[in-house]
Short mmCIF file of C-alpha atoms in Angstrom, two decimals:
data_model
loop_
_atom_site.label_atom_id
_atom_site.label_comp_id
_atom_site.label_asym_id
_atom_site.label_seq_id
_atom_site.Cartn_x
_atom_site.Cartn_y
_atom_site.Cartn_z
CA UNK E 410 -34.61 1.68 -5.95
CA UNK E 411 -33.37 3.14 -2.70
CA UNK E 412 -32.21 0.84 0.07
CA UNK E 413 -33.41 2.07 3.45
CA UNK E 414 -31.30 -0.03 5.74
CA UNK E 415 -27.68 -0.47 6.52
CA UNK E 416 -25.88 -3.28 4.65
CA UNK E 417 -22.73 -4.78 6.15
CA UNK E 418 -21.60 -6.06 2.76
CA UNK E 419 -21.32 -2.79 0.94
CA UNK E 420 -20.14 0.80 1.22
CA UNK E 421 -22.66 3.64 1.10
CA UNK E 422 -21.56 7.27 0.88
CA UNK E 423 -22.73 9.32 3.86
CA UNK E 424 -25.53 11.78 3.12
CA UNK E 425 -24.41 15.41 3.01
CA UNK E 426 -26.88 16.57 5.67
CA UNK E 427 -29.77 15.27 7.76
CA UNK E 428 -32.22 16.31 5.00
CA UNK E 429 -30.54 13.87 2.61
CA UNK E 430 -30.58 10.99 5.08
CA UNK E 431 -32.31 7.80 3.90
CA UNK E 432 -30.98 5.27 6.39
CA UNK E 433 -32.14 5.94 9.94
CA UNK E 434 -29.35 6.70 12.39
CA UNK E 435 -26.68 7.08 9.73
CA UNK E 436 -24.20 9.87 10.44
CA UNK E 437 -24.06 12.68 7.89
CA UNK E 438 -21.00 14.18 6.25
CA UNK E 439 -21.78 17.45 8.03
CA UNK E 440 -21.91 15.78 11.45
CA UNK E 441 -18.64 13.93 10.87
CA UNK E 442 -16.73 17.03 9.78
CA UNK E 443 -18.23 19.07 12.64
CA UNK E 444 -17.30 16.39 15.18
CA UNK E 445 -13.60 16.61 14.25
CA UNK E 446 -13.81 20.39 14.41
CA UNK E 447 -15.56 20.48 17.78
CA UNK E 448 -13.50 17.75 19.40
CA UNK E 449 -10.02 18.54 18.03
CA UNK E 450 -10.41 21.86 16.17
CA UNK E 451 -9.31 20.15 12.97
CA UNK E 452 -10.54 22.66 10.35
CA UNK E 453 -13.42 21.39 8.18
CA UNK E 454 -11.43 22.39 5.04
CA UNK E 455 -9.07 19.52 5.88
CA UNK E 456 -11.71 17.11 4.58
CA UNK E 457 -12.85 19.05 1.52
CA UNK E 458 -11.45 16.53 -0.96
CA UNK E 459 -12.62 13.49 0.99
CA UNK E 460 -15.82 11.45 1.05
CA UNK E 461 -17.14 9.43 3.98
CA UNK E 462 -18.69 5.98 3.79
CA UNK E 463 -20.50 3.53 6.02
CA UNK E 464 -20.12 -0.25 5.82
CA UNK E 465 -21.70 -2.03 8.74
CA UNK E 466 -23.55 -0.11 11.39
CA UNK E 467 -21.61 2.89 12.64
CA UNK E 468 -18.33 2.05 10.88
CA UNK E 469 -17.26 5.15 8.97
CA UNK E 470 -14.48 5.09 6.35
CA UNK E 471 -12.71 7.97 4.63
CA UNK E 472 -11.76 8.06 0.93
CA UNK E 473 -9.65 10.69 -0.82
CA UNK E 474 -11.89 11.51 -3.80
CA UNK E 475 -15.21 9.98 -4.68
CA UNK E 476 -16.67 7.00 -6.51
CA UNK E 477 -20.06 5.49 -7.34
CA UNK E 478 -22.17 4.51 -4.33
CA UNK E 479 -23.07 1.88 -3.26
CA UNK E 480 -19.97 -0.26 -3.76
CA UNK E 481 -19.52 -3.93 -2.85
CA UNK E 482 -15.81 -4.29 -2.22
CA UNK E 483 -13.53 -5.35 0.64
CA UNK E 484 -12.21 -1.97 1.74
CA UNK E 485 -12.26 1.67 0.73
CA UNK E 486 -9.74 4.22 1.95
CA UNK E 487 -9.23 4.05 5.72
CA UNK E 488 -11.38 3.14 8.71
CA UNK E 489 -11.98 6.51 10.26
CA UNK E 490 -14.61 6.72 12.99
CA UNK E 491 -17.05 4.60 15.02
CA UNK E 492 -20.42 6.28 15.50
CA UNK E 493 -22.37 3.43 17.08
CA UNK E 494 -21.88 4.41 20.74
CA UNK E 495 -22.91 7.67 22.38
CA UNK E 496 -19.32 8.89 22.22
CA UNK E 497 -17.87 8.73 18.74
CA UNK E 498 -14.43 7.13 18.56
CA UNK E 499 -11.80 7.89 15.92
CA UNK E 500 -9.38 5.15 14.83
CA UNK E 501 -5.69 5.13 15.71
CA UNK E 502 -4.79 5.30 12.01
CA UNK E 503 -7.10 8.26 11.35
CA UNK E 504 -5.62 10.19 14.27
CA UNK E 505 -2.10 9.43 13.08
CA UNK E 506 -3.02 10.64 9.60
CA UNK E 507 -5.10 13.75 10.40
CA UNK E 508 -4.21 14.51 14.04
CA UNK E 509 -1.33 16.84 13.16
CA UNK E 510 -4.00 19.46 12.40
CA UNK E 511 -5.53 19.19 15.89
CA UNK E 512 -5.21 22.14 18.30
CA UNK E 513 -7.71 21.08 20.98
CA UNK E 514 -7.75 18.01 23.22
CA UNK E 515 -4.17 17.24 22.27
CA UNK E 516 -2.05 15.68 25.02
CA UNK E 517 1.72 15.74 24.57
CA UNK E 518 3.44 12.78 26.18
CA UNK E 519 7.04 12.37 27.26
CA UNK E 520 9.06 9.68 25.47
CA UNK E 521 8.55 7.28 28.39
CA UNK E 522 4.80 7.96 28.48
CA UNK E 523 4.69 7.48 24.72
CA UNK E 524 6.40 4.09 25.09
CA UNK E 525 3.75 2.97 27.57
CA UNK E 526 1.02 4.27 25.30
CA UNK E 527 2.18 2.32 22.25
CA UNK E 528 2.58 -0.82 24.39
CA UNK E 529 -1.15 -0.51 24.98
CA UNK E 530 -0.79 0.32 28.70
CA UNK E 531 -3.09 2.61 30.65
CA UNK E 532 -1.36 5.24 32.78
CA UNK E 533 -2.24 7.79 35.46
CA UNK E 534 -1.31 11.34 34.52
CA UNK E 535 -2.32 14.96 35.00
CA UNK E 536 -4.67 16.42 32.42
CA UNK E 537 -6.80 19.51 33.08
CA UNK E 538 -8.79 19.40 29.85
CA UNK E 539 -11.87 17.53 28.67
CA UNK E 540 -12.42 13.90 29.44
CA UNK E 541 -12.93 11.57 26.53
CA UNK E 542 -10.95 10.91 23.37
CA UNK E 543 -7.70 12.85 22.98
CA UNK E 544 -5.01 13.10 20.33
CA UNK E 545 -1.92 11.71 22.05
CA UNK E 546 1.34 13.10 20.63
CA UNK E 547 5.05 13.02 21.36
CA UNK E 548 7.96 14.86 19.85
CA UNK E 549 9.62 13.18 16.87
CA UNK E 550 12.07 14.83 14.48
CA UNK E 551 11.50 18.21 16.23
CA UNK E 552 7.72 18.30 15.90
CA UNK E 553 4.76 16.84 17.76
CA UNK E 554 3.56 13.67 16.01
CA UNK E 555 0.29 11.89 16.79
CA UNK E 556 0.69 8.44 18.34
CA UNK E 557 -3.01 7.71 18.08
CA UNK E 558 -6.19 8.26 20.03
CA UNK E 559 -6.15 8.09 23.83
CA UNK E 560 -9.12 7.91 26.19
CA UNK E 561 -8.86 10.09 29.30
CA UNK E 562 -11.16 9.27 32.25
CA UNK E 563 -10.76 9.46 36.06
CA UNK E 564 -7.15 10.65 36.04
CA UNK E 565 -6.08 7.90 33.68
CA UNK E 566 -5.05 7.88 30.01
CA UNK E 567 -6.20 4.63 28.46
CA UNK E 568 -4.49 3.34 25.33
CA UNK E 569 -6.86 1.94 22.70
CA UNK E 570 -3.95 1.19 20.32
CA UNK E 571 -5.06 -2.06 18.62
CA UNK E 572 -3.00 -5.20 19.37
CA UNK E 573 -1.55 -5.37 15.88
CA UNK E 574 -0.35 -1.75 16.10
CA UNK E 575 1.19 -2.04 19.57
CA UNK E 576 4.99 -2.01 19.84
CA UNK E 577 7.59 -2.36 22.55
CA UNK E 578 9.94 0.49 21.71
CA UNK W 827 21.15 -23.96 -5.30
CA UNK W 828 21.09 -26.73 -7.98
CA UNK W 829 17.90 -25.22 -9.34
CA UNK W 830 19.78 -22.06 -10.21
CA UNK W 831 22.35 -23.98 -12.30
CA UNK W 832 19.94 -23.84 -15.24
CA UNK W 833 20.61 -20.09 -15.47
CA UNK W 834 24.36 -20.46 -15.94
CA UNK W 835 24.07 -19.71 -19.70
CA UNK W 836 22.30 -16.41 -18.87
CA UNK W 837 24.31 -15.04 -15.98
CA UNK W 838 27.78 -13.64 -16.37
CA UNK W 839 30.16 -14.19 -13.44
CA UNK W 840 28.01 -17.10 -12.35
CA UNK W 841 30.10 -17.92 -9.26
CA UNK W 842 29.61 -14.39 -7.93
CA UNK W 843 25.88 -14.81 -8.58
CA UNK W 844 25.75 -18.06 -6.58
CA UNK W 845 27.81 -16.51 -3.77
CA UNK W 846 25.48 -13.52 -3.56
CA UNK W 847 22.45 -15.83 -3.43
CA UNK W 848 23.85 -17.39 -0.26
CA UNK W 849 24.43 -14.13 1.58
CA UNK W 850 21.69 -12.52 3.70
CA UNK W 851 20.12 -9.34 2.36
CA UNK W 852 20.84 -5.90 3.74
CA UNK W 853 17.96 -4.43 5.75
CA UNK W 854 16.14 -1.91 3.56
CA UNK W 855 13.13 0.35 4.14
CA UNK W 856 11.09 2.72 2.01
CA UNK W 857 10.16 6.16 3.31
CA UNK W 858 6.39 6.60 3.20
CA UNK W 859 6.03 10.12 1.82
CA UNK W 860 2.30 10.20 2.69
CA UNK W 861 3.36 10.66 6.32
CA UNK W 862 6.91 11.99 6.28
CA UNK W 863 9.62 13.44 4.05
CA UNK W 864 12.89 11.53 3.67
CA UNK W 865 14.45 14.28 5.84
CA UNK W 866 11.95 13.71 8.66
CA UNK W 867 12.32 9.93 8.44
CA UNK W 868 16.10 10.05 8.58
CA UNK W 869 15.98 12.57 11.44
CA UNK W 870 13.73 10.17 13.37
CA UNK W 871 16.18 7.31 12.72
CA UNK W 872 19.07 9.55 13.82
CA UNK W 873 17.27 10.30 17.11
CA UNK W 874 17.15 6.58 17.84
CA UNK W 875 20.75 6.01 16.78
CA UNK W 876 19.77 3.85 13.79
CA UNK W 877 22.36 4.38 11.07
CA UNK W 878 21.10 4.57 7.50
CA UNK W 879 22.52 4.83 3.98
CA UNK W 880 20.67 6.42 1.07
CA UNK W 881 20.45 5.06 -2.45
CA UNK W 882 21.42 6.85 -5.65
CA UNK W 883 18.48 5.53 -7.65
CA UNK W 884 15.70 6.50 -5.25
CA UNK W 885 15.17 9.23 -2.63
CA UNK W 886 12.89 7.00 -0.61
CA UNK W 887 14.93 3.78 -0.33
CA UNK W 888 17.26 3.53 2.67
CA UNK W 889 19.50 0.77 3.95
CA UNK W 890 19.23 0.69 7.75
CA UNK W 891 21.70 -0.73 10.22
CA UNK W 892 19.21 -2.82 12.19
CA UNK W 893 17.61 -6.23 11.75
CA UNK W 894 14.39 -4.88 13.18
CA UNK W 895 13.41 -1.69 11.35
CA UNK W 896 9.84 -2.39 12.51
CA UNK W 897 10.93 -1.68 16.09
CA UNK W 898 11.53 2.03 15.55
CA UNK W 899 9.42 5.10 16.17
CA UNK W 900 9.62 5.90 12.46
CA UNK W 901 7.98 2.56 11.72
CA UNK W 902 5.34 2.87 14.45
CA UNK W 903 4.23 6.16 12.88
CA UNK W 904 4.21 4.69 9.39
CA UNK W 905 7.05 6.95 8.23
CA UNK W 906 9.04 3.94 7.01
CA UNK W 907 8.07 0.51 5.72
CA UNK W 908 10.34 -2.53 5.44
CA UNK W 909 10.57 -3.35 1.73
CA UNK W 910 13.27 -5.14 -0.23
CA UNK W 911 15.18 -2.78 -2.52
CA UNK W 912 14.27 -4.43 -5.85
CA UNK W 913 10.64 -4.61 -4.77
CA UNK W 914 10.60 -0.81 -4.96
CA UNK W 915 11.49 -0.88 -8.68
CA UNK W 916 8.15 -1.60 -10.45
CA UNK W 917 6.12 1.20 -8.83
CA UNK W 918 8.90 3.66 -9.75
CA UNK W 919 8.85 2.37 -13.33
CA UNK W 920 5.06 2.66 -13.52
CA UNK W 921 5.42 6.24 -12.18
CA UNK W 922 1.73 6.87 -11.42
CA UNK W 923 0.71 10.51 -11.05
CA UNK W 924 -1.75 12.31 -8.77
CA UNK W 925 -5.30 11.87 -10.00
CA UNK W 926 -4.74 8.78 -12.12
CA UNK W 927 -6.67 5.53 -11.71
CA UNK W 928 -4.24 2.68 -11.22
CA UNK W 929 -4.73 -1.07 -10.90
CA UNK W 930 -2.54 -3.18 -8.65
CA UNK W 931 -3.53 -6.64 -9.89
CA UNK W 932 -1.74 -8.78 -7.27
CA UNK W 933 -1.57 -6.37 -4.39
CA UNK W 934 -1.17 -8.25 -1.08
CA UNK W 935 0.58 -7.65 1.25
CA UNK W 936 0.68 -4.07 -0.03
CA UNK W 937 4.26 -2.78 -0.14
CA UNK W 938 3.86 -1.79 -3.77
CA UNK W 939 0.25 -0.65 -3.34
CA UNK W 940 1.27 1.81 -0.65
CA UNK W 941 4.23 2.92 -2.76
CA UNK W 942 1.88 3.62 -5.69
CA UNK W 943 -0.39 5.65 -3.38
CA UNK W 944 2.60 7.62 -2.10
CA UNK W 945 3.87 8.34 -5.64
CA UNK W 946 0.37 9.74 -6.37
CA UNK W 947 0.44 11.91 -3.22
CA UNK W 948 -2.53 9.81 -2.08
CA UNK W 949 -4.66 11.45 -4.83
CA UNK W 950 -6.55 9.61 -7.57
CA UNK W 951 -7.39 5.95 -7.04
CA UNK W 952 -5.46 2.74 -6.58
CA UNK W 953 -7.60 -0.36 -7.04
CA UNK W 954 -5.72 -3.02 -5.10
CA UNK W 955 -6.86 -6.55 -5.90
CA UNK W 956 -5.77 -9.91 -4.59
CA UNK W 957 -7.38 -13.31 -5.00
CA UNK W 958 -6.23 -14.51 -1.58
CA UNK W 959 -8.65 -13.42 1.13
CA UNK W 960 -6.21 -14.35 3.90
CA UNK W 961 -3.53 -12.04 2.55
CA UNK W 962 -6.00 -9.18 2.12
CA UNK W 963 -5.93 -8.53 5.85
CA UNK W 964 -2.20 -7.76 5.61
CA UNK W 965 -2.89 -5.48 2.65
CA UNK W 966 -5.58 -3.61 4.55
CA UNK W 967 -3.44 -3.38 7.67
CA UNK W 968 -0.53 -1.90 5.70
CA UNK W 969 -2.55 0.63 3.72
CA UNK W 970 -4.12 1.96 6.92
CA UNK W 971 -0.89 1.94 8.93
CA UNK W 972 0.78 3.97 6.19
CA UNK W 973 -2.08 6.48 6.11
CA UNK W 974 -3.29 5.65 2.59
CA UNK W 975 -6.77 7.02 1.81
CA UNK W 976 -6.96 6.70 -2.01
CA UNK W 977 -7.06 2.91 -2.26
CA UNK W 978 -9.94 0.50 -2.89
CA UNK W 979 -9.45 -3.16 -2.00
CA UNK W 980 -11.10 -5.93 -4.03
CA UNK W 981 -10.96 -9.72 -3.78
CA UNK W 982 -11.30 -11.46 -7.13
CA UNK W 983 -9.25 -13.44 -9.61
CA UNK W 984 -7.40 -10.82 -11.64
CA UNK W 985 -7.68 -12.95 -14.79
CA UNK W 986 -11.43 -12.15 -14.82
CA UNK W 987 -11.36 -8.74 -13.16
CA UNK W 988 -14.51 -6.70 -13.80
CA UNK W 989 -14.62 -2.90 -13.91
CA UNK W 990 -18.41 -2.82 -13.67
CA UNK W 991 -18.68 -1.92 -9.96
CA UNK W 992 -16.76 1.30 -10.60
CA UNK W 993 -18.81 2.44 -13.53
CA UNK W 994 -22.38 2.63 -12.27
CA UNK W 995 -24.79 5.49 -12.88
CA UNK W 996 -26.52 5.11 -9.55
CA UNK W 997 -25.79 8.20 -7.52
CA UNK W 998 -26.64 8.78 -3.93
CA UNK W 999 -28.86 11.81 -3.32
CA UNK W 1000 -25.98 13.54 -1.59
CA UNK W 1001 -23.42 14.88 -3.99
CA UNK W 1002 -20.31 16.08 -2.22
CA UNK W 1003 -18.04 18.78 -3.49
CA UNK W 1004 -15.65 16.31 -5.05
CA UNK W 1005 -15.88 14.89 -8.56
CA UNK W 1006 -16.89 11.26 -8.74
CA UNK W 1007 -14.23 9.08 -10.28
CA UNK W 1008 -16.30 6.50 -12.13
CA UNK W 1009 -14.09 4.81 -14.71
CA UNK W 1010 -14.22 2.06 -17.28
CA UNK W 1011 -10.48 1.61 -17.83
CA UNK W 1012 -7.29 2.14 -15.87
CA UNK W 1013 -4.66 4.73 -16.70
CA UNK W 1014 -1.94 2.38 -15.54
CA UNK W 1015 -1.59 -1.12 -14.14
CA UNK W 1016 1.00 -2.88 -12.02
CA UNK W 1017 1.21 -6.60 -12.66
CA UNK W 1018 3.54 -7.97 -10.00
CA UNK W 1019 2.53 -11.59 -10.38
CA UNK W 1020 2.80 -14.65 -8.14
CA UNK W 1021 5.95 -16.49 -9.24
CA UNK W 1022 8.43 -19.18 -8.29
CA UNK W 1023 10.24 -16.54 -6.18
CA UNK W 1024 13.79 -17.70 -6.99
CA UNK W 1025 14.98 -14.14 -6.50
CA UNK W 1026 13.94 -14.13 -2.84
CA UNK W 1027 16.38 -16.89 -1.85
CA UNK W 1028 18.53 -14.44 0.15
CA UNK W 1029 15.53 -13.66 2.35
CA UNK W 1030 14.14 -17.20 2.48
CA UNK W 1031 16.94 -19.75 1.94
CA UNK W 1032 14.35 -22.57 1.70
CA UNK W 1033 12.53 -20.93 -1.23
CA UNK W 1034 13.84 -23.41 -3.78
CA UNK W 1035 13.29 -26.59 -1.76
CA UNK W 1036 9.97 -27.22 -3.41
CA UNK W 1037 10.89 -25.86 -6.84
CA UNK W 1038 9.57 -27.94 -9.74
CA UNK W 1039 9.37 -27.32 -13.46
CA UNK W 1040 5.66 -28.17 -13.24
CA UNK W 1041 5.14 -25.30 -10.82
CA UNK W 1042 6.99 -22.91 -13.13
CA UNK W 1043 4.79 -23.98 -16.06
CA UNK W 1044 1.60 -23.73 -14.04
CA UNK W 1045 2.36 -20.31 -12.57
CA UNK W 1046 3.37 -19.06 -16.05
CA UNK W 1047 -0.15 -19.85 -17.23
CA UNK W 1048 -1.63 -17.73 -14.44
CA UNK W 1049 0.85 -14.94 -15.21
CA UNK W 1050 -0.21 -14.85 -18.87
CA UNK W 1051 -3.87 -14.62 -17.84
CA UNK W 1052 -3.28 -11.75 -15.43
CA UNK W 1053 -1.02 -9.76 -17.76
CA UNK W 1054 -3.42 -10.01 -20.71
CA UNK W 1055 -6.36 -8.93 -18.52
CA UNK W 1056 -4.32 -5.95 -17.29
CA UNK W 1057 -3.55 -4.88 -20.86
CA UNK W 1058 -7.25 -5.18 -21.79
CA UNK W 1059 -8.33 -3.16 -18.74
CA UNK W 1060 -5.87 -0.32 -19.39
CA UNK W 1061 -6.73 2.55 -21.72
CA UNK W 1062 -5.00 3.11 -25.03
CA UNK W 1063 -1.70 4.87 -24.49
CA UNK W 1064 -1.65 3.68 -20.88
CA UNK W 1065 1.20 1.88 -19.16
CA UNK W 1066 1.41 -1.64 -17.77
CA UNK W 1067 4.41 -2.75 -15.73
CA UNK W 1068 5.05 -6.47 -15.45
CA UNK W 1069 7.35 -7.80 -12.73
CA UNK W 1070 8.42 -10.98 -10.97
CA UNK W 1071 10.98 -11.91 -8.36
CA UNK W 1072 12.28 -14.85 -10.36
CA UNK W 1073 14.94 -15.62 -12.97
CA UNK W 1074 12.96 -18.17 -15.00
CA UNK W 1075 12.52 -16.99 -18.61
CA UNK W 1076 9.34 -19.11 -18.70
CA UNK W 1077 7.80 -16.67 -16.18
CA UNK W 1078 9.43 -13.55 -17.59
CA UNK W 1079 10.29 -13.13 -21.28
CA UNK W 1080 7.98 -16.00 -22.36
CA UNK W 1081 5.01 -14.30 -20.65
CA UNK W 1082 5.83 -11.01 -22.39
CA UNK W 1083 6.23 -12.82 -25.70
CA UNK W 1084 2.75 -14.30 -25.23
CA UNK W 1085 1.18 -10.92 -24.36
CA UNK W 1086 2.84 -9.19 -27.35
CA UNK W 1087 1.25 -11.82 -29.58
CA UNK W 1088 -2.18 -11.84 -27.91
CA UNK W 1089 -2.83 -8.14 -27.20
CA UNK W 1090 -2.25 -4.71 -28.73
CA UNK W 1091 0.81 -3.57 -26.82
CA UNK W 1092 4.51 -2.97 -27.15
CA UNK W 1093 7.49 -3.03 -24.85
CA UNK W 1094 9.11 0.32 -24.07
CA UNK W 1095 12.50 1.30 -22.69
CA UNK W 1096 12.84 2.63 -19.16
CA UNK W 1097 15.64 3.94 -17.00
CA UNK W 1098 16.41 2.86 -13.47
CA UNK W 1099 19.74 3.80 -11.98
CA UNK W 1100 20.61 0.26 -10.87
CA UNK W 1101 22.85 -2.24 -12.64
CA UNK W 1102 20.77 -4.59 -14.79
CA UNK W 1103 20.90 -6.89 -17.81
CA UNK W 1104 18.46 -6.88 -20.73
CA UNK W 1105 15.73 -9.48 -21.12
CA UNK W 1106 16.88 -12.66 -22.89
CA UNK W 1107 15.62 -13.65 -26.34
CA UNK W 1108 16.58 -17.32 -26.20
CA UNK W 1109 16.53 -20.00 -23.51
CA UNK W 1110 16.62 -23.82 -23.68
CA UNK W 1111 15.65 -23.83 -27.35
CA UNK W 1112 12.82 -21.29 -27.04
CA UNK W 1113 13.04 -17.94 -28.83
CA UNK W 1114 11.22 -14.81 -27.73
CA UNK W 1115 10.32 -11.55 -29.46
CA UNK W 1116 13.42 -9.39 -29.92
CA UNK W 1117 11.79 -6.47 -28.06
CA UNK W 1118 11.91 -8.35 -24.74
CA UNK W 1119 15.46 -7.01 -24.54
CA UNK W 1120 13.82 -3.81 -23.30
CA UNK W 1121 12.93 -5.59 -20.06
CA UNK W 1122 15.50 -5.59 -17.27
CA UNK W 1123 16.93 -8.44 -15.19
CA UNK W 1124 18.30 -7.54 -11.78
CA UNK W 1125 20.76 -10.05 -10.36
CA UNK W 1126 21.78 -10.33 -6.68
CA UNK W 1127 25.52 -9.86 -7.30
CA UNK W 1128 25.16 -6.60 -9.23
CA UNK W 1129 23.47 -4.33 -6.67
CA UNK W 1130 23.56 -6.52 -3.53
CA UNK W 1131 19.79 -7.05 -3.73
CA UNK W 1132 17.34 -9.86 -4.35
CA UNK W 1133 16.71 -11.04 -7.90
CA UNK W 1134 14.05 -9.28 -9.96
CA UNK W 1135 12.56 -8.88 -13.42
CA UNK W 1136 10.72 -5.81 -14.69
CA UNK W 1137 9.19 -4.80 -18.03
CA UNK W 1138 7.27 -1.73 -19.13
CA UNK W 1139 4.53 -1.99 -21.76
CA UNK W 1140 2.50 0.60 -23.60
CA UNK W 1141 -1.06 -0.29 -24.50
CA UNK W 1142 -1.92 0.36 -28.15
CA UNK W 1143 -5.29 0.77 -29.83
#
């Protein structure tokens, strides 16, 4: 029997494409991979070995590999993306993990700006690119390293770093 | 410290042992190779002026010259994770490989779970279980902070752990490019059980204040249940590693002795380049199977660490 609605108690693998969709409004694997490509130019091949899952409306998780669906467990891989609102929002941890591949909408912060960002502070700064969610990076060990996802609107970079991940460095 | 007097017959240089138990531990971190190489992690520490010292026995264990390794950029990015040195032993002994399916029976708060995932290059599956819902949030927080994507988290009593959810035939209509990893047994299992924690006294000097023999006996019963379930749930030829952070033979060799009797398994030798002593075959009138000598006891005064016990078992048909 096929369940037609979302269930907040279990993980369901995302359908490959819209044609395979059984739960209304559920994101597809294709849409998720294309979103990362369009927003950050993270190549779709990056996610070849991964599967995507929904538990609760619009909460998308990423798993390296695959397993039987549906699955009633506490957690699976990593929380990856929120698709409930009009603008999809990646998680801080997903951007830290996969953001090194990004070549678009990447904002490189100075060390002082990075400190403010990880304290969870919003800051005014110059950015000529798209508004919306950005990969915020700073230089660490001679390479740019993603701090997490930032939200740029009206000349301001907002820091959505969750409380438990914030640090005073 | 009086509690520890019962181990005087087991521990050579007992005064040095007691002295070590009263000293604070060095600050130690593990490099999380899912996010950074040891070279990158040490370069990041260098940039912040945090001095570090490597370890002979492991490329990923570093002593750091700070009481707050969590307050570094390397930690914010999940490149390093504060973890006591001996706590890094059992995952190394289990030595899981990419693609295997591994059970972490008592996983929270996740230092060893994330180490297993890193040793597997985040490929394959780690099924991380804990019976304590409150501690699961720490486990989930740590796996995500360290960038782990190959781990499933479950919340049941490991003594009755069921593999059924992972072995269903129901397939969603979408079949992605990857191979589904349904399984009905684990390749390997880590059984790092709840214990009386005597070996953590250097970190928590009040650990032994509530020590009772009743607690040791009661926790030993739970340990036997979890270890036997792990052996049953692991495929023939697979590996189970049993570990505690305590010195009590009732929770160590006696639990192994019970499992050797109850299940098809045997103890096997392993190498770890730290000073250790073999498992004991006799304590307070009890005798244990001779093969428990293959287990290792790690004492605080030998490597300047916490106390630890680790055994490697092979599952037989």
